[in-house]
Amino acid sequence: MSEVVEAGHGTHDDHHDHGPDKGLARWLFTTNHKDIGTLYLWFSFTMFLIGGVLALVIRAELFQPGLQFVNPEFFNQMTTNHGLIMVFGAIMPAFVGLANWLVPMMVGAPDMALPRMNNLSFWILPFAFAMLISTLFMEAGGPNFGWTFYAPLSTTYAPETVTYFIFGVHLMGASSIMGSINIIATILNMRAPGMTLMKMPLFVWTWLITAYLLLAVMPVLAGAVTMMLFDIHFGTSFFNAAGGGDPVMFQHIFWFFGHPEVYIMILPAFGVVSQIIPTFSRKPLFGYDSMVYATASIAFLSFIVWAHHMFTVGMPLAGQLFFMYATMLIAVPTGVKVFNWVSTMWQGAMTFETPMLFAIAFVILFTIGGFSGLMLAITPADYQYHDTYFVVAHFHYVLVPGALFSIIAAVYYWLPKWCGRMYDESLGKLHFWLSFIGVNVTFFPQHFSGLAGMPRRIPDYALQFADFNMLSSIGAFVFGFSQLLFLYLVIKAIRSGKPATDRVWEGAHGLEWTLPSPAPYHSFTQPPKITDAEAHS
Amino acid sequence: MSAGTNNANAHSNANSKLVKKLIFMVLGMFAFGWALIPLYDLLCEITGLGGDTGGQYTYDPADTRVDRNRLVKVNFITNTNQGMSWDFWSDKGGMRVHPGELNEAVFYVKNTTDKRMVGQAVPSVVPLTATDYFHKTECFCFNSQVLEPGEEMEMPMRFIVDSDLPPNVQSISLSYALFDITELSGGQAQLEAVGHESAGGD
C-alpha cells in the first residue's frame, strides 16, 4: 500500500487539468475514455440504423409471398449485410463503447490503460465499415453469401467485391483485438487500491472474460478470411475440394470463431443487467460469486460446442453426442444467472423505471431465446430445425431483446451520469412498450413458420407462411420506427433534460455514482477509497 | 503485480508486460487457426470423417482371407462438379463383392469440349464407418487426368472390401466428384503433385 502515499504525484497528471479540445480535433485526436466511449456509442447507433434499414428491406419483401420490391440477388445482399453490420457494427462496438465509458469509472482508474491505442481502435472502425458498405453501391454488388460466409459461396461463387469484405473483417478484427487488450490492461493494472478482483462490479467481470474470448477467437477469424483471400487470389485450395481442400473445414474454423463470438455479444449484456436489477430492486445482487463463476464457465464451454451449428453436414455419432451434451451443459451456468437475477428481485422494493423495464424484459425474453437454443441443441430435432426460421427466431431472441435490450437499458441507466441530464421517463416507457411489443410480434411468429418448415434466407415463400410473415413484418416496422423515438429521447435528454443528481438512482451502488453528474472529463485522478457500500452492486 | 497503484511508471511497466503477453496470445491463436488445417486432416484420417478413403493400398494376397459367405453391395456414383462439362460414368452402377476379394470396376471420362482440360476426381465413401474398410489398390483419383479435346479415357479402379468390415454394413456407396482443375493446376509440372496427396486431404 506504500504506493498509495505517492498517489497524485504521477507524472501523467501534468496536462490533466484542462477540458476537452474544441471542434473536430477533439474527436479525431482524443485519448479520453469518455470521448472514445461516446464515439463508439454514436457509431454503433448509426450502424444500428443502417442495419435496421436493411432489415426493413427484408421484411418489406417478405410482407407478402412473391417478389415485390427487390430481386433475389439483392435480397441476399440485404440478409448478409444486415447480419454483418448488426454483429460487428452495432452490438460489438456498443459494448466496447460502454466498456470505455464505464470500466475506468467502475474500477476507479483515471482513464484506459492505453489511451492512444484506444483512439486507433475506434478510428479503424469507420474505415472498415465504409469499405464493407461501399460494396453495396458497386456494380458487382455487396457480399451475398450470408453473414457466416461459408466457402465456396464466399470464394468460388463470391462477387468480385469479396476482397473489400475480407479487408473490412481484418480491420474489424484488429479493432476488437486492440480494444480487448486495452480493456484487459485497464482491469488488471489500473484498479484503485482495495478494488480486488472479487469486489469488481459484474459488468467489469463480464467484460474481462469477454475480452479474453475476443483475443482467443478474432485471430482465428482473421486466419479464416486470410485463407479465403488466398483461395480467391493466389490459387490455394484451403476450401476447394477440386484442389484437395474441404469446404466443411471452413465451417469448422468459422464456428470455432463463431460460437465464442455469440457469447462475446451476450456476456457484457449479462454484466449490464447484473448492474441494473440490484439498483431497482434495492438489494445487492444475489449470488455474486456464482455469477462470476457462471460467466467463466460459459466462456469455457463456448469453445467446445461449435459443431452444433453444423450437425447436418455429417459427423460421427460420437461427435454429434458430444456436441449435443456439451451444448446442453451451457444451460446450467446460464440457468444459475437467470435464477440469480430473479432471486435479486425477490422481495426487493422494486420500481420500474425504463432501464429496469428493459432489464426485466431481457431476463424473460433472453430465457425464451435460451430455451429455443436448447431445442436446437437436440441433434435429431436439429435436422428438422436447421436453416429454418426457427433458427432465425432463436438467435434474434437472444440478440435483440437480449444483447440490444441490455445496451438500450445501459444507455437509459447511465445516460444521466454521462450527460448530467435525465431522459423523459414517460417517453422512455413508451419506447420500452413499443419495442417490447414490436420485438415479440416480429420474432415470435417466426418460431411457428420455422417449425412448419419455412427456410431462412429466401426472398419468396410458400403461401401457408403468409400470415405469420405479414405479422412479422408489421412487428418489424413498429420496432424499427420506435428506435427513432429512442434517438429523439437521447438527443432531448442531452439538450434539455432535467439536471440529474450525482447518485441518479436511489438504489445505485458503485464508484461511478460517487462522481458528479455529468462525470467530469477527468475522473479519479486521485484513486478513490473503496468502501464496502461501493463494492459490487 | 502493481494493481491498484496510481504510479505512472509502475503502470506503464505493468502495462507493457501485460500487453506483450496478450499480443503473444493473439499471435498464438492466429497460428492455431492455421494449425486447424493439418489437425482437421489428421482428425479426418483417424475418424474417416468426410468419407476419405485414403491413398493406395498395398497388401499380400496370401495373407488375405476371402469371406465367401458374405456379399457386400458396392454402389458407384459419378458426379461432375458445377462447371465441369466432361462426361463421367462407370461401366456398372454397382457390384456385389466378397470381402477380402480383389475387384475391378471401370470408369470412363470424355472431354466433350474443344479445349485441353485437366480433371480431378475426389472420392467419398458412405457410411463413414466403412471408410476404414474400403481399400483401393489402384484408382484414377490418385492422379489427375489430362484430356485432349474429344478424347475419351478408360480408367480401371481396383478395390478390396476388408473382411473386418462391421457386420451391420451391407452396402457401401463410393461416390466420385469430378472437378475441372485446368485453371487451378496451371502448369503441367504441378499436375502430378496435385495427385493423390492432396486428393486424400479432404
XYZ file of C-alpha atoms in Angstrom:
739
model
C 0.000 0.000 0.000
C 3.028 2.267 0.107
C 2.360 3.451 -3.411
C -0.887 4.993 -2.266
C 1.065 7.683 -0.474
C 2.586 8.759 -3.747
C -0.782 8.955 -5.412
C -1.375 12.178 -7.221
C 2.292 12.765 -7.908
C 2.167 10.677 -11.060
C 3.881 12.369 -13.966
C 0.943 11.876 -16.284
C -1.183 14.276 -14.322
C 0.592 17.307 -15.797
C -1.816 18.053 -18.597
C -4.916 16.653 -16.990
C -6.243 19.905 -15.642
C -7.819 21.240 -18.817
C -11.000 20.146 -20.530
C -11.521 18.764 -23.994
C -10.182 20.411 -27.166
C -12.638 22.331 -29.289
C -14.214 21.231 -32.535
C -13.455 18.248 -34.714
C -9.903 17.828 -33.397
C -11.341 16.826 -30.036
C -12.921 13.766 -31.576
C -10.184 12.873 -34.053
C -7.273 13.023 -31.651
C -8.957 12.307 -28.348
C -7.409 9.830 -25.958
C -10.066 10.380 -23.300
C -12.015 7.246 -22.448
C -15.271 9.149 -22.147
C -14.888 10.781 -25.577
C -13.967 7.465 -27.160
C -16.856 5.747 -25.408
C -19.181 8.385 -26.825
C -17.726 7.912 -30.315
C -18.206 4.158 -30.093
C -21.804 4.537 -28.931
C -22.795 7.004 -31.671
C -21.010 4.910 -34.271
C -22.818 1.775 -33.202
C -26.150 3.606 -33.169
C -25.505 4.765 -36.751
C -24.684 1.205 -37.763
C -27.791 0.031 -35.919
C -29.937 2.349 -38.033
C -28.241 1.251 -41.273
C -28.552 -2.428 -40.360
C -32.144 -1.717 -39.376
C -32.943 -0.230 -42.776
C -31.592 -3.401 -44.399
C -33.768 -5.461 -42.050
C -36.810 -3.444 -43.109
C -35.993 -4.071 -46.778
C -36.011 -7.786 -45.918
C -39.284 -7.556 -44.003
C -40.919 -5.419 -46.719
C -40.044 -8.053 -49.302
C -41.360 -10.827 -47.052
C -44.577 -8.956 -46.213
C -46.303 -10.996 -48.900
C -45.348 -14.095 -50.865
C -43.939 -13.447 -54.313
C -41.295 -10.956 -55.359
C -42.365 -7.364 -54.714
C -39.543 -4.922 -54.196
C -36.115 -6.467 -54.682
C -34.651 -9.246 -56.748
C -33.275 -12.366 -55.019
C -29.629 -11.358 -55.546
C -30.180 -8.038 -53.797
C -32.194 -9.781 -51.100
C -29.172 -11.979 -50.350
C -27.025 -8.869 -50.025
C -29.565 -7.464 -47.572
C -29.567 -10.516 -45.272
C -25.771 -10.767 -45.401
C -25.062 -7.138 -44.680
C -27.813 -6.877 -42.088
C -26.100 -9.667 -40.156
C -22.570 -8.356 -40.587
C -23.458 -4.761 -39.720
C -25.550 -5.667 -36.672
C -22.995 -8.119 -35.262
C -19.733 -6.299 -35.988
C -21.015 -2.731 -36.341
C -23.849 -2.318 -33.853
C -23.691 -4.800 -30.971
C -19.932 -5.246 -30.535
C -18.902 -1.566 -30.765
C -21.786 -0.601 -28.469
C -20.423 -2.878 -25.761
C -16.881 -1.586 -26.327
C -18.296 1.933 -26.003
C -19.971 1.041 -22.713
C -16.710 -0.532 -21.517
C -14.821 2.636 -22.415
C -17.207 4.846 -20.532
C -17.755 2.626 -17.535
C -14.780 0.368 -16.808
C -12.370 3.149 -15.739
C -15.086 4.798 -13.618
C -16.124 1.479 -12.075
C -12.619 0.400 -11.051
C -11.525 3.889 -10.017
C -8.977 4.423 -12.801
C -8.212 7.844 -14.358
C -8.506 6.512 -17.930
C -7.965 3.398 -20.025
C -4.532 1.827 -19.721
C -3.508 2.535 -23.338
C -5.295 5.740 -24.392
C -3.631 6.189 -27.792
C -4.330 2.641 -28.873
C -7.880 3.300 -27.714
C -8.142 6.145 -30.228
C -6.757 3.935 -33.001
C -9.044 1.014 -32.251
C -12.066 3.260 -32.649
C -10.969 5.167 -35.729
C -10.258 1.969 -37.670
C -13.938 1.093 -37.493
C -15.443 3.807 -39.746
C -12.959 2.785 -42.450
C -13.780 -0.905 -42.060
C -17.493 -0.281 -42.428
C -17.105 2.292 -45.189
C -15.242 -0.415 -47.097
C -17.918 -3.031 -46.396
C -20.933 -0.830 -47.104
C -19.409 0.762 -50.226
C -19.616 -2.640 -51.937
C -23.405 -2.326 -51.931
C -23.040 0.525 -54.417
C -20.620 -1.279 -56.708
C -21.589 -2.990 -59.919
C -20.790 -6.489 -58.638
C -22.874 -5.871 -55.509
C -22.031 -6.438 -51.864
C -21.400 -9.720 -50.072
C -24.332 -12.050 -50.682
C -23.206 -15.272 -49.028
C -24.751 -14.878 -45.593
C -23.048 -13.416 -42.530
C -21.441 -16.820 -41.967
C -19.731 -16.538 -45.404
C -19.456 -20.285 -45.961
C -16.965 -21.340 -48.612
C -17.294 -21.971 -51.542
C -20.168 -19.420 -51.660
C -17.747 -16.802 -50.380
C -14.803 -17.939 -52.507
C -15.565 -19.667 -55.816
C -19.012 -18.118 -56.229
C -18.465 -14.803 -54.457
C -18.966 -11.417 -56.118
C -15.724 -9.666 -57.029
C -16.185 -7.260 -54.142
C -15.469 -10.029 -51.641
C -11.928 -8.691 -51.194
C -13.342 -5.474 -49.705
C -15.308 -7.637 -47.310
C -12.190 -9.603 -46.348
C -10.156 -6.490 -45.588
C -13.133 -4.995 -43.768
C -13.239 -8.049 -41.499
C -9.485 -7.813 -40.967
C -9.858 -4.213 -39.804
C -12.808 -5.002 -37.526
C -10.751 -7.816 -36.014
C -7.757 -5.562 -35.451
C -10.022 -3.013 -33.782
C -11.580 -5.625 -31.493
C -8.195 -7.075 -30.543
C -6.767 -3.677 -29.662
C -9.914 -2.782 -27.734
C -9.710 -6.041 -25.797
C -6.040 -5.647 -24.911
C -6.878 -2.191 -23.624
C -9.785 -3.389 -21.521
C -7.792 -6.266 -20.003
C -4.859 -3.976 -19.204
C -7.211 -1.443 -17.604
C -8.970 -4.022 -15.479
C -5.855 -5.899 -14.383
C -3.492 -2.955 -13.867
C -5.498 0.177 -13.193
C -7.855 -0.746 -10.369
C -7.930 1.608 -7.392
C -6.337 0.261 -4.186
C -8.763 -2.044 -2.417
C -10.711 -2.868 -5.576
C -9.889 -6.560 -5.517
C -10.995 -8.787 -8.364
C -13.888 -10.206 -6.385
C -15.106 -6.722 -5.483
C -15.345 -5.584 -9.106
C -18.789 -4.756 -10.470
C -20.145 -7.625 -12.560
C -20.080 -5.516 -15.739
C -16.293 -5.283 -15.333
C -16.032 -9.016 -14.711
C -18.081 -9.967 -17.744
C -16.025 -7.605 -19.915
C -12.749 -9.035 -18.618
C -13.874 -12.510 -19.677
C -15.320 -11.230 -22.956
C -12.037 -9.509 -23.802
C -10.171 -12.787 -23.367
C -12.719 -14.509 -25.609
C -12.131 -11.842 -28.260
C -8.374 -12.290 -28.076
C -8.812 -16.022 -28.476
C -11.138 -16.064 -31.470
C -10.668 -12.875 -33.510
C -7.234 -14.110 -34.694
C -8.862 -17.363 -35.845
C -11.387 -15.332 -37.852
C -8.510 -13.326 -39.322
C -6.891 -16.618 -40.315
C -10.095 -17.870 -41.934
C -10.605 -14.760 -44.080
C -6.916 -14.813 -44.997
C -7.311 -18.382 -46.253
C -10.310 -17.187 -48.286
C -8.160 -14.407 -49.707
C -5.505 -16.958 -50.721
C -8.088 -19.263 -52.279
C -9.576 -16.405 -54.282
C -6.438 -14.645 -55.454
C -3.417 -16.902 -55.033
C -4.661 -20.276 -56.276
C -4.571 -22.144 -52.984
C -7.259 -24.715 -52.197
C -7.928 -24.489 -48.485
C -11.668 -24.755 -49.052
C -11.735 -26.031 -52.621
C -12.395 -29.764 -52.941
C -11.049 -29.788 -56.509
C -7.602 -28.932 -55.220
C -7.763 -31.206 -52.209
C -9.274 -28.774 -49.716
C -12.516 -29.135 -47.824
C -15.442 -26.704 -47.656
C -16.636 -28.369 -44.452
C -13.382 -27.367 -42.822
C -14.353 -23.734 -43.417
C -17.450 -24.290 -41.326
C -15.392 -25.809 -38.509
C -12.963 -22.895 -38.494
C -15.724 -20.329 -38.822
C -17.747 -21.718 -35.946
C -14.681 -22.147 -33.782
C -14.689 -18.359 -34.002
C -18.440 -18.006 -34.334
C -19.632 -19.714 -31.224
C -17.445 -17.802 -28.761
C -18.479 -14.760 -30.806
C -22.123 -15.178 -29.813
C -21.061 -15.173 -26.151
C -18.930 -12.112 -26.827
C -22.224 -10.433 -27.714
C -24.113 -11.650 -24.641
C -21.669 -11.755 -21.684
C -21.404 -7.945 -21.395
C -25.213 -7.898 -21.581
C -25.267 -10.189 -18.536
C -22.989 -7.671 -16.867
C -25.249 -4.707 -17.650
C -28.345 -6.480 -16.366
C -26.474 -7.522 -13.225
C -25.823 -3.829 -12.524
C -29.347 -2.597 -13.218
C -31.524 -5.197 -11.488
C -29.956 -4.715 -7.999
C -30.370 -0.929 -8.290
C -34.097 -1.031 -8.930
C -34.669 -3.972 -6.584
C -32.793 -2.078 -3.861
C -30.997 -5.260 -2.921
C -27.456 -6.416 -3.551
C -27.005 -8.846 -6.415
C -27.911 -12.370 -5.338
C -25.024 -14.843 -5.673
C -22.241 -12.518 -6.850
C -19.567 -15.234 -6.712
C -21.686 -17.734 -8.591
C -22.319 -15.078 -11.259
C -18.570 -14.726 -11.796
C -18.014 -18.472 -11.953
C -21.019 -18.973 -14.226
C -19.665 -16.361 -16.642
C -16.281 -18.080 -16.697
C -17.909 -21.495 -17.241
C -19.984 -20.188 -20.144
C -16.835 -18.728 -21.676
C -15.004 -22.039 -21.349
C -17.899 -24.086 -22.728
C -18.219 -21.741 -25.702
C -15.016 -23.256 -27.121
C -16.234 -26.844 -27.214
C -19.701 -26.580 -28.738
C -19.072 -25.065 -32.164
C -20.163 -28.059 -34.232
C -23.775 -27.775 -33.026
C -24.136 -25.194 -35.798
C -23.398 -27.874 -38.378
C -24.972 -31.127 -37.204
C -26.387 -31.683 -40.675
C -23.057 -31.645 -42.553
C -22.408 -35.138 -41.260
C -20.183 -36.188 -38.407
C -19.657 -39.376 -36.421
C -22.309 -40.284 -33.858
C -19.811 -39.762 -31.036
C -19.225 -36.216 -32.292
C -22.925 -35.450 -32.515
C -23.493 -36.725 -28.976
C -20.514 -34.817 -27.587
C -21.580 -31.521 -29.121
C -25.197 -32.086 -28.087
C -24.367 -32.756 -24.429
C -21.740 -30.002 -24.251
C -24.277 -27.536 -25.657
C -26.941 -28.555 -23.196
C -24.427 -28.163 -20.383
C -24.331 -24.411 -21.118
C -27.906 -24.202 -19.868
C -26.602 -24.900 -16.339
C -24.433 -21.789 -15.777
C -26.942 -19.725 -17.776
C -29.713 -21.019 -15.539
C -27.651 -20.025 -12.497
C -27.580 -16.491 -13.836
C -31.287 -16.298 -14.583
C -32.180 -17.626 -11.140
C -29.770 -15.167 -9.533
C -31.448 -12.242 -11.307
C -34.871 -13.467 -10.255
C -33.647 -14.016 -6.690
C -32.242 -10.482 -6.660
C -35.702 -9.144 -7.491
C -37.386 -11.467 -4.973
C -38.859 -9.412 -2.106
C -36.970 -6.343 -3.276
C -38.509 -2.882 -3.074
C -38.834 -2.783 -6.830
C -39.557 0.209 -9.029
C -39.929 0.061 -12.774
C -38.034 2.899 -14.389
C -37.183 2.459 -18.077
C -33.788 0.769 -17.584
C -35.396 -1.736 -15.211
C -38.193 -2.455 -17.692
C -35.643 -3.253 -20.376
C -33.627 -5.357 -17.910
C -36.654 -7.408 -16.836
C -37.676 -7.871 -20.463
C -34.129 -9.041 -21.086
C -34.393 -11.727 -18.407
C -37.709 -13.049 -19.713
C -37.070 -12.845 -23.451
C -33.452 -13.970 -23.304
C -34.669 -17.029 -21.415
C -37.122 -17.766 -24.229
C -34.205 -17.490 -26.667
C -32.199 -19.788 -24.423
C -34.915 -22.415 -24.416
C -35.243 -22.404 -28.203
C -31.460 -22.812 -28.235
C -31.855 -25.867 -26.057
C -34.359 -27.258 -28.561
C -31.883 -26.668 -31.374
C -29.189 -28.454 -29.378
C -31.101 -31.730 -29.615
C -29.298 -33.259 -32.579
C -32.137 -35.294 -34.116
C -34.553 -32.374 -33.724
C -31.990 -30.036 -35.250
C -32.195 -31.968 -38.502
C -35.736 -30.593 -38.737
C -34.989 -27.085 -37.444
C -31.697 -26.498 -39.257
C -31.713 -23.436 -41.543
C -35.371 -22.701 -40.882
C -36.953 -19.581 -39.447
C -36.880 -21.322 -36.061
C -33.147 -20.627 -36.008
C -33.821 -17.024 -37.053
C -36.320 -16.673 -34.213
C -33.862 -18.220 -31.749
C -30.881 -16.006 -32.437
C -32.961 -12.870 -32.772
C -34.493 -13.557 -29.359
C -31.048 -13.721 -27.770
C -29.637 -10.804 -29.768
C -32.460 -8.258 -29.959
C -34.332 -8.483 -26.659
C -31.085 -9.973 -25.333
C -27.970 -8.061 -26.275
C -29.702 -4.995 -27.776
C -32.196 -4.504 -24.914
C -29.310 -4.622 -22.464
C -27.493 -1.902 -24.432
C -30.629 0.264 -24.504
C -31.120 -0.380 -20.783
C -27.500 0.629 -20.178
C -27.952 3.878 -22.101
C -31.054 4.829 -20.081
C -29.326 3.797 -16.856
C -26.021 5.637 -17.302
C -27.068 8.499 -19.644
C -27.799 10.808 -16.675
C -24.255 10.127 -15.428
C -22.766 10.741 -18.873
C -24.534 13.974 -19.779
C -25.795 15.147 -16.388
C -29.402 15.233 -17.527
C -32.388 12.928 -17.147
C -34.262 11.452 -20.056
C -38.051 11.831 -20.312
C -39.374 8.944 -18.218
C -42.829 8.677 -19.789
C -41.392 8.751 -23.321
C -38.861 6.153 -22.182
C -41.672 3.892 -21.022
C -43.446 4.426 -24.342
C -40.236 3.457 -26.137
C -39.998 0.341 -23.990
C -43.544 -0.835 -24.659
C -43.312 -0.174 -28.398
C -40.026 -2.071 -28.524
C -41.286 -4.904 -26.348
C -44.447 -5.408 -28.380
C -42.635 -4.842 -31.682
C -39.904 -7.353 -30.969
C -42.303 -10.087 -29.927
C -44.700 -9.530 -32.813
C -41.699 -9.694 -35.152
C -39.924 -12.747 -33.866
C -42.436 -14.927 -32.019
C -44.355 -15.961 -35.178
C -41.037 -16.956 -36.757
C -40.860 -19.888 -34.326
C -44.037 -21.223 -35.879
C -43.160 -20.598 -39.519
C -39.794 -22.232 -38.836
C -41.292 -25.313 -37.221
C -43.666 -25.540 -40.167
C -40.626 -25.666 -42.439
C -40.023 -22.180 -43.789
C -36.339 -21.947 -44.782
C -34.282 -18.887 -43.862
C -32.513 -16.582 -46.362
C -35.210 -16.728 -49.046
C -36.958 -13.774 -50.716
C -40.147 -15.726 -51.503
C -42.039 -18.453 -49.677
C -44.939 -20.864 -49.862
C -48.431 -19.488 -49.301
C -49.051 -21.218 -45.975
C -46.442 -18.962 -44.331
C -48.133 -15.748 -45.495
C -49.962 -14.813 -42.264
C -47.016 -15.342 -39.965
C -44.768 -13.345 -42.274
C -47.183 -10.445 -42.546
C -47.366 -10.331 -38.738
C -43.565 -10.439 -38.534
C -43.235 -7.560 -40.974
C -45.743 -5.385 -39.114
C -43.857 -6.019 -35.872
C -40.545 -5.219 -37.537
C -41.758 -1.831 -38.760
C -43.172 -0.973 -35.328
C -39.901 -1.981 -33.689
C -37.744 -0.232 -36.274
C -39.527 3.111 -36.178
C -39.799 3.133 -32.394
C -35.987 3.255 -32.318
C -36.226 6.739 -33.844
C -38.105 7.655 -30.675
C -35.049 6.408 -28.768
C -32.822 8.707 -30.830
C -35.153 11.627 -30.130
C -35.222 10.775 -26.423
C -31.443 10.689 -26.120
C -30.979 13.984 -28.008
C -33.736 15.613 -25.971
C -32.115 14.439 -22.730
C -28.687 15.754 -23.763
C -30.100 19.129 -24.837
C -32.847 19.913 -22.381
C -33.243 17.127 -19.834
C -33.738 17.926 -16.166
C -30.401 18.032 -14.299
C -29.552 14.685 -12.733
C -28.357 14.198 -9.195
C -24.938 12.646 -8.559
C -26.406 9.362 -7.327
C -29.111 9.478 -10.070
C -30.878 6.330 -8.842
C -31.871 5.840 -5.217
C -30.559 2.283 -5.108
C -27.429 2.737 -7.226
C -24.138 1.421 -5.869
C -20.721 1.617 -7.431
C -17.866 4.063 -7.867
C -19.319 5.735 -10.937
C -22.201 7.106 -8.869
C -19.812 8.809 -6.410
C -18.732 11.145 -9.229
C -20.661 14.331 -10.020
C -23.211 14.285 -12.852
C -22.170 14.786 -15.593
C -18.993 12.833 -14.918
C -16.045 15.267 -15.152
C -13.795 14.976 -18.206
C -11.048 13.567 -15.980
C -12.225 11.411 -13.116
C -10.377 9.537 -10.371
C -7.036 11.226 -10.999
C -6.733 10.501 -7.284
C -7.651 6.877 -6.603
C -10.903 6.671 -4.640
C -11.352 4.854 -1.364
C -13.235 1.603 -1.851
C -15.889 1.152 0.797
C -17.988 -1.966 1.100
C -21.036 0.034 0.075
C -19.425 0.889 -3.233
C -18.092 -2.598 -3.938
C -20.005 -4.733 -6.363
C -23.573 -3.581 -6.581
C 1.520 -7.098 -9.863
C 1.104 -3.414 -9.163
C -2.661 -3.462 -9.352
C -4.210 -0.578 -7.568
C -1.361 1.881 -7.688
C -1.607 5.232 -9.333
C 2.062 5.462 -10.145
C 2.531 6.213 -13.827
C 5.800 4.317 -14.183
C 4.600 1.259 -12.362
C 1.525 1.329 -14.576
C 3.356 1.622 -17.838
C 5.761 -1.182 -16.843
C 2.950 -3.464 -15.827
C 1.016 -2.489 -18.934
C 3.795 -3.194 -21.377
C 4.469 -6.586 -19.753
C 0.806 -7.495 -19.907
C 0.390 -6.187 -23.446
C 3.339 -8.327 -24.580
C 1.695 -11.394 -23.077
C -1.633 -10.567 -24.688
C -0.064 -9.958 -28.109
C 1.701 -13.292 -27.729
C -1.693 -14.853 -27.075
C -3.137 -13.202 -30.198
C -0.270 -14.465 -32.354
C -0.628 -17.910 -30.817
C -4.324 -18.033 -31.653
C -3.634 -16.812 -35.198
C -1.173 -19.693 -35.585
C -3.705 -22.046 -34.052
C -6.241 -21.022 -36.700
C -3.818 -22.175 -39.397
C -2.859 -25.272 -37.411
C -6.512 -26.302 -37.590
C -5.925 -27.330 -41.226
C -3.422 -30.168 -40.544
C -5.294 -31.004 -37.344
C -8.504 -31.370 -39.325
C -6.793 -33.608 -41.878
C -5.438 -35.730 -39.056
C -8.880 -35.955 -37.474
C -10.411 -36.976 -40.804
C -7.779 -39.649 -41.214
C -8.421 -41.062 -37.748
C -12.211 -40.926 -37.827
C -12.966 -41.409 -41.515
C -14.817 -38.094 -41.356
C -15.510 -36.706 -44.823
C -15.537 -40.192 -46.357
C -11.801 -40.083 -47.043
C -10.745 -43.445 -48.449
C -7.018 -42.929 -48.039
C -4.237 -43.484 -50.522
C -3.020 -46.520 -52.422
C -3.419 -49.779 -50.534
C -0.761 -52.453 -50.694
C -1.388 -55.940 -49.434
C -0.235 -59.506 -49.649
C -2.914 -61.728 -51.272
C -1.541 -64.746 -49.378
C -2.364 -63.107 -46.038
C -5.812 -62.026 -47.012
C -8.792 -64.152 -46.061
C -11.673 -64.067 -48.543
C -15.055 -64.317 -46.873
C -17.035 -66.431 -49.362
C -20.089 -66.493 -47.114
C -20.689 -62.789 -47.271
C -21.712 -60.483 -50.080
C -21.485 -56.717 -49.787
C -23.145 -54.389 -52.268
C -20.854 -51.638 -53.550
C -22.558 -48.760 -55.382
C -20.712 -46.417 -57.698
C -21.847 -42.834 -58.023
C -20.297 -40.458 -60.540
C -20.851 -36.706 -60.386
C -19.370 -33.830 -62.269
C -18.999 -30.639 -60.293
C -20.746 -27.468 -61.404
C -18.976 -26.054 -64.463
C -17.313 -29.366 -65.361
C -18.571 -30.364 -68.778
C -16.903 -33.778 -69.160
C -18.940 -36.951 -69.361
C -18.174 -39.258 -66.470
C -19.702 -42.722 -65.965
C -18.953 -46.217 -64.735
C -19.498 -49.473 -66.652
C -21.805 -50.769 -63.975
C -23.772 -48.903 -61.329
C -22.526 -51.280 -58.674
C -21.437 -54.802 -57.867
C -21.737 -57.463 -55.194
C -18.370 -58.463 -53.791
C -16.947 -60.889 -51.258
C -14.924 -59.183 -48.522
C -11.241 -59.841 -48.999
C -11.505 -60.312 -52.743
C -9.791 -58.037 -55.270
C -12.351 -56.485 -57.648
C -12.189 -54.238 -60.643
C -14.605 -51.623 -61.879
C -14.079 -49.441 -64.914
C -14.866 -45.749 -65.095
C -14.885 -43.583 -68.202
C -14.356 -39.890 -68.837
C -14.797 -37.988 -72.041
C -13.709 -34.433 -72.720
C -16.717 -33.090 -74.631
C -15.216 -29.635 -75.090
C -12.841 -28.333 -77.736
C -10.217 -27.402 -75.164
C -7.480 -29.354 -73.462
C -8.605 -29.794 -69.882
C -7.448 -31.276 -66.606
C -9.859 -33.196 -64.375
C -9.514 -34.471 -60.848
C -11.866 -36.960 -59.201
C -12.346 -36.741 -55.440
C -13.727 -39.878 -53.761
C -16.002 -40.170 -50.771
C -17.410 -43.244 -49.049
C -20.585 -43.643 -47.015
C -21.363 -44.916 -44.445
C -18.494 -43.240 -42.612
C -17.986 -46.401 -40.548
C -16.985 -48.212 -43.750
C -14.247 -45.794 -44.849
C -11.508 -47.647 -42.973
C -12.517 -50.952 -44.589
C -12.609 -49.844 -48.204
C -9.185 -50.178 -49.805
C -8.135 -49.146 -53.299
C -5.068 -50.719 -54.850
C -5.461 -48.672 -57.993
C -7.532 -45.588 -58.611
C -7.686 -42.794 -61.152
C -8.325 -40.458 -58.230
C -4.685 -40.849 -57.186
C -3.783 -38.726 -60.213
C -5.396 -36.015 -62.263
C -6.446 -36.674 -65.868
C -5.377 -34.566 -68.822
C -7.649 -34.974 -71.840
C -7.299 -33.511 -75.327
C -10.496 -32.165 -76.999
C -12.902 -35.030 -77.654
C -10.611 -37.607 -76.023
C -12.140 -40.465 -74.055
C -10.320 -42.423 -71.368
C -10.953 -45.772 -69.696
C -9.966 -45.780 -66.061
C -9.836 -49.013 -64.089
C -10.259 -48.928 -60.324
C -9.319 -51.938 -58.197
C -10.523 -52.298 -54.658
C -10.859 -54.691 -51.760
C -13.520 -54.593 -49.088
C -11.808 -55.576 -45.860
C -13.032 -58.826 -44.298
C -13.161 -56.995 -40.971
C -15.966 -54.776 -42.293
C -18.506 -54.390 -39.449
C -21.289 -56.961 -39.951
C -24.067 -54.342 -39.914
C -22.714 -52.723 -43.093
C -24.414 -54.389 -46.031
C -23.836 -51.824 -48.706
C -21.208 -49.216 -49.362
C -21.538 -46.238 -51.671
C -18.441 -44.897 -53.357
C -19.014 -41.508 -54.841
C -16.679 -39.597 -57.128
C -16.973 -35.899 -57.794
C -15.085 -34.799 -60.891
C -13.642 -31.290 -60.766
C -12.266 -29.082 -63.511
C -8.803 -28.144 -62.255
C -7.434 -26.780 -65.538
C -7.017 -23.276 -64.134
C -6.114 -24.428 -60.654
C -3.311 -26.699 -61.827
C -1.802 -24.143 -64.170
C 1.349 -25.820 -65.466
C 1.739 -29.468 -66.289
C 4.555 -29.801 -63.761
C 2.153 -29.064 -60.965
C -0.370 -31.607 -62.176
C 1.422 -34.664 -60.931
C 1.866 -33.161 -57.491
C -1.846 -32.441 -57.194
C -2.381 -36.196 -57.480
C -3.117 -38.393 -54.578
C -1.502 -36.436 -51.735
C -3.954 -33.603 -51.910
C -6.871 -35.650 -53.137
C -6.564 -37.643 -49.940
C -6.678 -34.490 -47.893
C -10.408 -33.993 -47.874
